[in-house]
Amino acid sequence: SGDLFTANTQYLGRQLEELKCPEERLEIIPMPIDTDYFRPPETRNNNKPVIILSVGRLVKWKGHEYGIRAAHELLKNNIELEYHIIGDGEERASLSGLAHELGIQDKVFLHGAKTQSEILSFLKSSDIFLMTSTYDATGRRETQGIVTGEAQACGLPVVAFRSGGVPYTIVEEETGFLSAENDYKGLANSLRVLILDEEKRSEAGVNARRFVEENFSLKVISERWKEQYSMLLER
């Protein structure tokens, strides 16, 4: 019965349409990214080993297990890296145990919860962002995954699962790479490309920053909302 309905990605939009939301009154308007706050460092160090970062609560459907398994796939093939995970939750002991079981506990760092400014510092000092979110027993998935936008705004390429609304937040093979849900070997293959090809990694990071500025910045999204409110008032 409303005049306007909004969803942050096409993924959520389709769910609304399944609930009989009128297509002609549905607009896709993403959550914005503060591109003035989330910015690349003035100079990015080419870390040796490459630093991979994930940010998210340590709960099952955030999929950090797959990130650790992907890191193991690379490390056992002599590709050097460090994997840093920010977040806390019920899966922390299990994830720590998995790292020890795989023998990579000296390469996987569970930092716990951090402030936004601390997360920004991690983003600026990392090389690749790994988005491991998948789904839970009820089928719940990320509808956008705001952190992928924040990472790209900081000039990081993103490797992620093709899950929920996440694919709509990157440009595949330009700002990052996607794999099938729960396919940690697919994640590892994408990470391998970016780790071994420094030029591709740098180019993807530049593309990522531009993509977020053009599609998710506060300025762009504010204009989208202004346009929608103006149209409503003119009806």
Tab-separated table of C-alpha atoms in Angstrom:
chain	number	residue	atom	x	y	z
A	1	SER	CA	0.000	0.000	0.000
A	2	GLY	CA	3.041	2.310	0.086
A	3	ASP	CA	4.095	4.769	-2.585
A	4	LEU	CA	7.768	3.769	-2.631
A	5	PHE	CA	9.717	0.716	-1.530
A	6	THR	CA	13.493	0.493	-1.515
A	7	ALA	CA	16.019	-2.329	-1.358
A	8	ASN	CA	19.780	-2.063	-1.046
A	9	THR	CA	20.523	-4.577	-3.850
A	10	GLN	CA	18.709	-6.436	-6.608
A	11	TYR	CA	18.961	-9.543	-4.419
A	12	LEU	CA	16.743	-8.014	-1.723
A	13	GLY	CA	14.577	-6.434	-4.404
A	14	ARG	CA	13.703	-9.858	-5.795
A	15	GLN	CA	12.728	-11.023	-2.321
A	16	LEU	CA	10.378	-8.048	-1.972
A	17	GLU	CA	8.837	-8.817	-5.349
A	18	GLU	CA	8.191	-12.389	-4.184
A	19	LEU	CA	6.224	-10.809	-1.308
A	20	LYS	CA	4.081	-9.044	-3.969
A	21	CYS	CA	5.796	-5.669	-3.776
A	22	PRO	CA	4.770	-3.771	-6.942
A	23	GLU	CA	7.764	-3.706	-9.278
A	24	GLU	CA	6.928	-0.193	-10.526
A	25	ARG	CA	7.173	1.183	-6.964
A	26	LEU	CA	10.454	-0.552	-6.095
A	27	GLU	CA	13.797	1.240	-6.303
A	28	ILE	CA	17.265	-0.199	-5.687
A	29	ILE	CA	19.224	2.266	-3.535
A	30	PRO	CA	22.332	0.855	-1.829
A	31	MET	CA	23.552	1.753	1.615
A	32	PRO	CA	26.166	4.481	1.092
A	33	ILE	CA	29.892	4.444	1.837
A	34	ASP	CA	31.631	7.443	3.396
A	35	THR	CA	34.406	7.767	0.812
A	36	ASP	CA	35.922	10.717	2.657
A	37	TYR	CA	36.505	8.505	5.713
A	38	PHE	CA	37.269	5.251	3.915
A	39	ARG	CA	40.165	6.236	1.678
A	40	PRO	CA	43.287	4.481	0.404
A	41	PRO	CA	46.566	5.287	2.152
A	42	GLU	CA	48.754	7.887	0.442
A	43	THR	CA	51.176	5.084	-0.352
A	44	ARG	CA	50.357	1.409	-0.085
A	45	ASN	CA	53.154	-0.875	1.000
A	46	ASN	CA	53.673	-3.966	-1.131
A	47	ASN	CA	53.604	-6.312	1.814
A	48	LYS	CA	55.727	-9.428	1.827
A	49	PRO	CA	53.996	-11.646	2.662
A	50	VAL	CA	50.704	-10.350	1.263
A	51	ILE	CA	48.176	-9.450	3.964
A	52	ILE	CA	44.600	-10.700	3.543
A	53	LEU	CA	41.878	-9.199	5.745
A	54	SER	CA	38.350	-10.258	6.727
A	55	VAL	CA	35.964	-8.291	8.950
A	56	GLY	CA	32.791	-9.753	10.444
A	57	ARG	CA	31.217	-11.372	13.474
A	58	LEU	CA	32.555	-14.825	14.260
A	59	VAL	CA	29.326	-16.695	13.619
A	60	LYS	CA	28.851	-19.691	11.347
A	61	TRP	CA	27.189	-18.009	8.380
A	62	LYS	CA	29.912	-15.373	8.115
A	63	GLY	CA	32.015	-18.219	6.740
A	64	HIS	CA	35.409	-17.498	8.301
A	65	GLU	CA	36.110	-21.235	8.286
A	66	TYR	CA	36.285	-21.058	4.493
A	67	GLY	CA	38.736	-18.175	4.652
A	68	ILE	CA	41.042	-20.203	6.889
A	69	ARG	CA	40.743	-23.236	4.601
A	70	ALA	CA	41.489	-21.065	1.558
A	71	ALA	CA	44.580	-19.684	3.297
A	72	HIS	CA	45.689	-23.247	4.036
A	73	GLU	CA	45.308	-24.214	0.359
A	74	LEU	CA	47.719	-21.440	-0.587
A	75	LEU	CA	50.190	-21.915	2.239
A	76	LYS	CA	50.584	-25.642	1.566
A	77	ASN	CA	51.555	-24.691	-1.998
A	78	ASN	CA	54.263	-22.331	-0.712
A	79	ILE	CA	52.368	-19.096	-1.374
A	80	GLU	CA	53.231	-16.836	1.528
A	81	LEU	CA	50.521	-14.775	3.199
A	82	GLU	CA	49.099	-13.590	6.482
A	83	TYR	CA	45.380	-13.860	7.149
A	84	HIS	CA	43.921	-11.370	9.626
A	85	ILE	CA	40.340	-11.648	10.909
A	86	ILE	CA	38.599	-8.847	12.820
A	87	GLY	CA	35.493	-9.706	14.809
A	88	ASP	CA	34.345	-11.685	17.803
A	89	GLY	CA	31.673	-14.267	18.489
A	90	GLU	CA	30.761	-17.816	19.345
A	91	GLU	CA	32.962	-19.378	16.639
A	92	ARG	CA	36.249	-17.927	17.897
A	93	ALA	CA	37.468	-21.065	19.699
A	94	SER	CA	36.424	-23.259	16.780
A	95	LEU	CA	38.257	-21.073	14.252
A	96	SER	CA	41.383	-20.965	16.386
A	97	GLY	CA	41.199	-24.748	16.685
A	98	LEU	CA	40.868	-25.118	12.906
A	99	ALA	CA	43.968	-22.996	12.312
A	100	HIS	CA	45.916	-25.182	14.728
A	101	GLU	CA	44.525	-28.382	13.188
A	102	LEU	CA	45.708	-27.234	9.750
A	103	GLY	CA	49.080	-26.189	11.135
A	104	ILE	CA	48.776	-22.541	10.087
A	105	GLN	CA	48.200	-20.955	13.491
A	106	ASP	CA	51.264	-18.746	12.943
A	107	LYS	CA	49.685	-17.301	9.753
A	108	VAL	CA	46.101	-16.751	10.968
A	109	PHE	CA	45.441	-13.887	13.375
A	110	LEU	CA	42.134	-13.512	15.244
A	111	HIS	CA	42.128	-9.925	16.486
A	112	GLY	CA	38.701	-9.825	18.131
A	113	ALA	CA	36.379	-6.819	17.937
A	114	LYS	CA	37.881	-3.469	16.894
A	115	THR	CA	36.704	0.130	16.694
A	116	GLN	CA	35.892	1.695	13.336
A	117	SER	CA	39.145	3.676	13.380
A	118	GLU	CA	41.107	0.507	14.115
A	119	ILE	CA	39.342	-1.291	11.262
A	120	LEU	CA	40.231	1.587	8.949
A	121	SER	CA	43.876	1.209	9.946
A	122	PHE	CA	43.750	-2.504	9.114
A	123	LEU	CA	42.132	-1.782	5.742
A	124	LYS	CA	44.861	0.681	4.865
A	125	SER	CA	47.643	-1.723	5.789
A	126	SER	CA	46.225	-4.786	3.999
A	127	ASP	CA	46.466	-5.945	0.371
A	128	ILE	CA	43.314	-7.979	-0.326
A	129	PHE	CA	39.892	-8.107	1.334
A	130	LEU	CA	38.314	-11.546	1.732
A	131	MET	CA	34.518	-11.588	2.133
A	132	THR	CA	33.540	-15.055	3.343
A	133	SER	CA	29.830	-14.581	4.144
A	134	THR	CA	27.592	-17.399	2.938
A	135	TYR	CA	24.230	-18.564	4.399
A	136	ASP	CA	22.743	-20.047	7.558
A	137	ALA	CA	20.264	-22.865	8.183
A	138	THR	CA	17.325	-20.570	7.390
A	139	GLY	CA	18.846	-19.370	4.107
A	140	ARG	CA	19.823	-15.979	5.515
A	141	ARG	CA	22.448	-14.188	3.412
A	142	GLU	CA	24.042	-10.748	3.214
A	143	THR	CA	21.694	-8.380	1.395
A	144	GLN	CA	24.570	-6.021	0.532
A	145	GLY	CA	27.647	-6.522	2.676
A	146	ILE	CA	28.629	-2.936	3.423
A	147	VAL	CA	32.180	-3.905	4.378
A	148	THR	CA	33.019	-4.843	0.781
A	149	GLY	CA	32.298	-1.245	-0.183
A	150	GLU	CA	34.398	0.104	2.674
A	151	ALA	CA	37.293	-2.144	1.649
A	152	GLN	CA	37.087	-1.099	-1.996
A	153	ALA	CA	36.881	2.559	-0.980
A	154	CYS	CA	40.249	1.952	0.695
A	155	GLY	CA	41.635	0.616	-2.579
A	156	LEU	CA	41.442	-3.111	-1.824
A	157	PRO	CA	40.357	-5.720	-4.358
A	158	VAL	CA	37.723	-8.098	-2.958
A	159	VAL	CA	37.486	-11.877	-3.152
A	160	ALA	CA	34.061	-13.204	-2.150
A	161	PHE	CA	31.410	-15.846	-2.556
A	162	ARG	CA	28.640	-15.328	-5.098
A	163	SER	CA	26.170	-15.058	-2.229
A	164	GLY	CA	23.142	-12.876	-1.567
A	165	GLY	CA	23.664	-9.227	-2.424
A	166	VAL	CA	27.470	-9.348	-2.313
A	167	PRO	CA	27.931	-9.812	-6.105
A	168	TYR	CA	26.206	-6.470	-6.669
A	169	THR	CA	28.888	-4.684	-4.651
A	170	ILE	CA	31.843	-5.587	-6.873
A	171	VAL	CA	32.629	-5.752	-10.598
A	172	GLU	CA	33.861	-9.269	-11.261
A	173	GLU	CA	37.405	-9.436	-12.659
A	174	GLU	CA	37.707	-5.647	-12.423
A	175	THR	CA	37.423	-4.873	-8.712
A	176	GLY	CA	37.500	-8.449	-7.440
A	177	PHE	CA	36.606	-12.089	-7.965
A	178	LEU	CA	33.639	-14.287	-7.025
A	179	SER	CA	33.387	-18.011	-6.283
A	180	ALA	CA	30.478	-20.364	-5.716
A	181	GLU	CA	29.141	-20.407	-2.158
A	182	ASN	CA	31.301	-22.407	0.266
A	183	ASP	CA	33.881	-23.173	-2.449
A	184	TYR	CA	37.014	-22.345	-0.477
A	185	LYS	CA	39.237	-23.733	-3.232
A	186	GLY	CA	37.634	-21.206	-5.558
A	187	LEU	CA	38.487	-18.473	-3.059
A	188	ALA	CA	42.057	-19.782	-2.943
A	189	ASN	CA	42.355	-19.681	-6.735
A	190	SER	CA	41.145	-16.075	-6.847
A	191	LEU	CA	43.481	-15.086	-4.034
A	192	ARG	CA	46.351	-16.793	-5.835
A	193	VAL	CA	45.824	-14.617	-8.910
A	194	LEU	CA	45.920	-11.407	-6.868
A	195	ILE	CA	48.830	-12.496	-4.671
A	196	LEU	CA	51.095	-13.524	-7.546
A	197	ASP	CA	50.206	-10.672	-9.905
A	198	GLU	CA	51.042	-7.440	-8.108
A	199	GLU	CA	50.118	-5.318	-11.135
A	200	LYS	CA	46.653	-6.890	-11.374
A	201	ARG	CA	46.175	-6.416	-7.634
A	202	SER	CA	47.087	-2.749	-7.869
A	203	GLU	CA	44.870	-2.174	-10.921
A	204	ALA	CA	41.913	-3.881	-9.231
A	205	GLY	CA	42.414	-1.666	-6.186
A	206	VAL	CA	42.306	1.495	-8.307
A	207	ASN	CA	39.198	0.219	-10.096
A	208	ALA	CA	37.598	-0.606	-6.743
A	209	ARG	CA	38.033	2.906	-5.389
A	210	ARG	CA	36.585	4.463	-8.542
A	211	PHE	CA	33.660	2.014	-8.597
A	212	VAL	CA	32.640	2.898	-5.028
A	213	GLU	CA	33.019	6.632	-5.624
A	214	GLU	CA	30.772	6.445	-8.689
A	215	ASN	CA	28.102	4.116	-7.288
A	216	PHE	CA	28.091	4.066	-3.469
A	217	SER	CA	29.445	7.390	-2.186
A	218	LEU	CA	27.358	9.516	0.176
A	219	LYS	CA	27.064	12.166	-2.531
A	220	VAL	CA	25.764	9.754	-5.159
A	221	ILE	CA	23.316	7.977	-2.847
A	222	SER	CA	22.041	11.263	-1.376
A	223	GLU	CA	21.196	12.417	-4.898
A	224	ARG	CA	19.351	9.155	-5.515
A	225	TRP	CA	17.226	9.746	-2.399
A	226	LYS	CA	16.637	13.385	-3.283
A	227	GLU	CA	15.399	12.332	-6.711
A	228	GLN	CA	12.992	9.796	-5.240
A	229	TYR	CA	11.571	12.221	-2.653
A	230	SER	CA	11.072	14.854	-5.367
A	231	MET	CA	9.179	12.393	-7.531
A	232	LEU	CA	6.943	11.417	-4.604
A	233	LEU	CA	6.113	15.062	-3.870
A	234	GLU	CA	5.196	15.675	-7.510
A	235	ARG	CA	2.645	12.853	-7.603
